[in-house]
PDB file of C-alpha atoms in Angstrom:
ATOM      1  CA  MET S   1      22.983 -94.123 -49.750  1.00 91.00           C
ATOM      2  CA  ILE S   2      20.984 -91.226 -51.101  1.00 94.00           C
ATOM      3  CA  HIS S   3      18.350 -91.152 -53.816  1.00 96.00           C
ATOM      4  CA  VAL S   4      19.192 -88.432 -56.316  1.00 96.00           C
ATOM      5  CA  LEU S   5      16.717 -86.725 -58.624  1.00 96.00           C
ATOM      6  CA  ASP S   6      17.162 -84.684 -61.788  1.00 96.00           C
ATOM      7  CA  SER S   7      16.697 -81.612 -59.584  1.00 96.00           C
ATOM      8  CA  THR S   8      19.297 -82.615 -56.963  1.00 97.00           C
ATOM      9  CA  PHE S   9      21.940 -84.280 -59.162  1.00 97.00           C
ATOM     10  CA  GLU S  10      24.157 -81.231 -59.551  1.00 96.00           C
ATOM     11  CA  ASN S  11      24.325 -80.461 -55.820  1.00 96.00           C
ATOM     12  CA  GLU S  12      24.615 -84.056 -54.643  1.00 96.00           C
ATOM     13  CA  VAL S  13      26.957 -85.444 -57.319  1.00 97.00           C
ATOM     14  CA  ILE S  14      28.617 -82.780 -59.470  1.00 96.00           C
ATOM     15  CA  LYS S  15      29.416 -80.436 -56.567  1.00 96.00           C
ATOM     16  CA  SER S  16      30.334 -83.171 -54.077  1.00 96.00           C
ATOM     17  CA  ASP S  17      33.629 -82.706 -52.260  1.00 94.00           C
ATOM     18  CA  LYS S  18      34.309 -86.458 -52.356  1.00 95.00           C
ATOM     19  CA  PRO S  19      33.982 -89.095 -55.085  1.00 97.00           C
ATOM     20  CA  VAL S  20      30.420 -90.252 -55.776  1.00 97.00           C
ATOM     21  CA  LEU S  21      29.385 -93.717 -56.965  1.00 97.00           C
ATOM     22  CA  VAL S  22      26.048 -93.424 -58.756  1.00 97.00           C
ATOM     23  CA  ASP S  23      23.894 -96.487 -59.423  1.00 97.00           C
ATOM     24  CA  PHE S  24      21.535 -95.863 -62.362  1.00 97.00           C
ATOM     25  CA  TRP S  25      18.708 -98.388 -62.026  1.00 97.00           C
ATOM     26  CA  ALA S  26      14.983 -99.094 -62.481  1.00 97.00           C
ATOM     27  CA  THR S  27      12.432-101.009 -60.426  1.00 95.00           C
ATOM     28  CA  TRP S  28      11.738-103.492 -63.262  1.00 97.00           C
ATOM     29  CA  CYS S  29      15.424-104.335 -63.876  1.00 96.00           C
ATOM     30  CA  GLY S  30      16.486-107.800 -62.670  1.00 95.00           C
ATOM     31  CA  PRO S  31      20.263-107.214 -62.761  1.00 95.00           C
ATOM     32  CA  CYS S  32      19.685-103.925 -60.880  1.00 96.00           C
ATOM     33  CA  LYS S  33      18.130-105.912 -58.049  1.00 95.00           C
ATOM     34  CA  MET S  34      21.204-108.175 -58.000  1.00 95.00           C
ATOM     35  CA  VAL S  35      23.600-105.208 -57.863  1.00 95.00           C
ATOM     36  CA  ALA S  36      21.695-103.314 -55.138  1.00 95.00           C
ATOM     37  CA  PRO S  37      22.869-105.378 -52.108  1.00 96.00           C
ATOM     38  CA  VAL S  38      26.473-105.286 -53.358  1.00 95.00           C
ATOM     39  CA  ILE S  39      26.355-101.489 -53.671  1.00 96.00           C
ATOM     40  CA  GLU S  40      24.723-101.282 -50.235  1.00 95.00           C
ATOM     41  CA  GLU S  41      27.584-103.307 -48.682  1.00 96.00           C
ATOM     42  CA  LEU S  42      30.151-101.100 -50.398  1.00 97.00           C
ATOM     43  CA  SER S  43      28.399 -97.962 -49.158  1.00 96.00           C
ATOM     44  CA  LEU S  44      28.996 -99.163 -45.600  1.00 96.00           C
ATOM     45  CA  GLU S  45      32.629-100.156 -46.242  1.00 96.00           C
ATOM     46  CA  TYR S  46      33.544 -96.873 -47.952  1.00 97.00           C
ATOM     47  CA  ALA S  47      31.191 -94.520 -46.083  1.00 93.00           C
ATOM     48  CA  ASP S  48      33.979 -92.189 -44.955  1.00 93.00           C
ATOM     49  CA  LYS S  49      35.628 -91.932 -48.408  1.00 96.00           C
ATOM     50  CA  VAL S  50      32.894 -92.141 -51.050  1.00 96.00           C
ATOM     51  CA  LYS S  51      29.327 -90.864 -51.365  1.00 97.00           C
ATOM     52  CA  PHE S  52      26.843 -93.414 -52.743  1.00 97.00           C
ATOM     53  CA  ALA S  53      23.784 -92.423 -54.743  1.00 97.00           C
ATOM     54  CA  LYS S  54      20.987 -94.083 -56.694  1.00 97.00           C
ATOM     55  CA  VAL S  55      19.160 -92.629 -59.682  1.00 97.00           C
ATOM     56  CA  ASP S  56      15.934 -94.235 -60.910  1.00 97.00           C
ATOM     57  CA  VAL S  57      16.229 -93.772 -64.692  1.00 97.00           C
ATOM     58  CA  ASP S  58      12.459 -93.913 -65.241  1.00 96.00           C
ATOM     59  CA  GLN S  59      11.761 -91.118 -62.767  1.00 96.00           C
ATOM     60  CA  ASN S  60      14.789 -88.997 -63.725  1.00 96.00           C
ATOM     61  CA  PRO S  61      15.004 -88.953 -67.534  1.00 96.00           C
ATOM     62  CA  VAL S  62      16.847 -85.633 -67.815  1.00 96.00           C
ATOM     63  CA  ILE S  63      20.058 -86.746 -66.116  1.00 96.00           C
ATOM     64  CA  SER S  64      19.819 -90.272 -67.529  1.00 95.00           C
ATOM     65  CA  ASN S  65      19.542 -88.942 -71.087  1.00 95.00           C
ATOM     66  CA  SER S  66      22.250 -86.322 -70.639  1.00 95.00           C
ATOM     67  CA  LEU S  67      24.678 -89.033 -69.483  1.00 96.00           C
ATOM     68  CA  ARG S  68      23.516 -91.350 -72.290  1.00 95.00           C
ATOM     69  CA  ILE S  69      22.495 -94.179 -69.971  1.00 95.00           C
ATOM     70  CA  ALA S  70      21.538 -96.882 -72.488  1.00 92.00           C
ATOM     71  CA  SER S  71      21.716-100.024 -70.337  1.00 94.00           C
ATOM     72  CA  ILE S  72      21.097-100.576 -66.669  1.00 96.00           C
ATOM     73  CA  PRO S  73      22.432-101.079 -64.169  1.00 97.00           C
ATOM     74  CA  THR S  74      25.086 -98.513 -65.026  1.00 97.00           C
ATOM     75  CA  ILE S  75      27.462 -97.590 -62.235  1.00 96.00           C
ATOM     76  CA  MET S  76      29.396 -94.347 -62.670  1.00 97.00           C
ATOM     77  CA  ILE S  77      32.003 -92.812 -60.437  1.00 97.00           C
ATOM     78  CA  PHE S  78      32.183 -89.026 -60.422  1.00 97.00           C
ATOM     79  CA  LYS S  79      35.179 -87.128 -59.117  1.00 96.00           C
ATOM     80  CA  ASN S  80      35.398 -83.330 -59.144  1.00 95.00           C
ATOM     81  CA  GLY S  81      32.168 -83.231 -61.154  1.00 94.00           C
ATOM     82  CA  GLN S  82      33.442 -85.516 -63.934  1.00 96.00           C
ATOM     83  CA  VAL S  83      32.746 -89.160 -64.791  1.00 96.00           C
ATOM     84  CA  VAL S  84      35.996 -91.029 -64.128  1.00 96.00           C
ATOM     85  CA  ASP S  85      34.803 -94.632 -64.424  1.00 95.00           C
ATOM     86  CA  THR S  86      31.786 -96.601 -65.632  1.00 95.00           C
ATOM     87  CA  LEU S  87      30.652-100.212 -65.263  1.00 94.00           C
ATOM     88  CA  VAL S  88      27.561-101.568 -67.027  1.00 95.00           C
ATOM     89  CA  GLY S  89      25.691-104.662 -65.903  1.00 93.00           C
ATOM     90  CA  PHE S  90      26.027-106.950 -62.926  1.00 91.00           C
ATOM     91  CA  ARG S  91      29.569-107.449 -61.681  1.00 91.00           C
ATOM     92  CA  PRO S  92      31.044-109.160 -58.637  1.00 92.00           C
ATOM     93  CA  LYS S  93      31.767-107.000 -55.602  1.00 94.00           C
ATOM     94  CA  GLU S  94      35.504-107.125 -56.307  1.00 94.00           C
ATOM     95  CA  ALA S  95      35.042-105.382 -59.676  1.00 94.00           C
ATOM     96  CA  PHE S  96      33.294-102.473 -57.967  1.00 94.00           C
ATOM     97  CA  LYS S  97      35.954-102.349 -55.247  1.00 95.00           C
ATOM     98  CA  GLN S  98      38.666-102.077 -57.908  1.00 95.00           C
ATOM     99  CA  ILE S  99      37.136 -99.035 -59.580  1.00 94.00           C
ATOM    100  CA  ILE S 100      36.385 -97.402 -56.228  1.00 95.00           C
ATOM    101  CA  ASP S 101      39.935 -97.965 -54.943  1.00 96.00           C
ATOM    102  CA  LYS S 102      41.371 -96.627 -58.211  1.00 95.00           C
ATOM    103  CA  ASN S 103      39.393 -93.385 -57.873  1.00 93.00           C
ATOM    104  CA  ILE S 104      39.683 -92.438 -54.209  1.00 89.00           C
TER     105      ILE S 104
END
């Protein structure tokens, strides 16, 4: 799992050669804290197929605003530089697995 900044988003996510799951979160967000261990588990399960990244929306307003992140946690999957799937809010692990499997 990598922490991505406004300045590194393009190289780490948009130009990635494999799909990227990006967790948009904030330190004060309760549901974000519930999602974090689920995303961490998935990052281990899918390490060879998917890149996992976190973006703190408070510290990285440029990318958060450009993607119109209105609620957190927002989980987006990028493939070939494009958003291909989005989930907002806490979801069970299986819901995340479904969108990952659909996009790899």
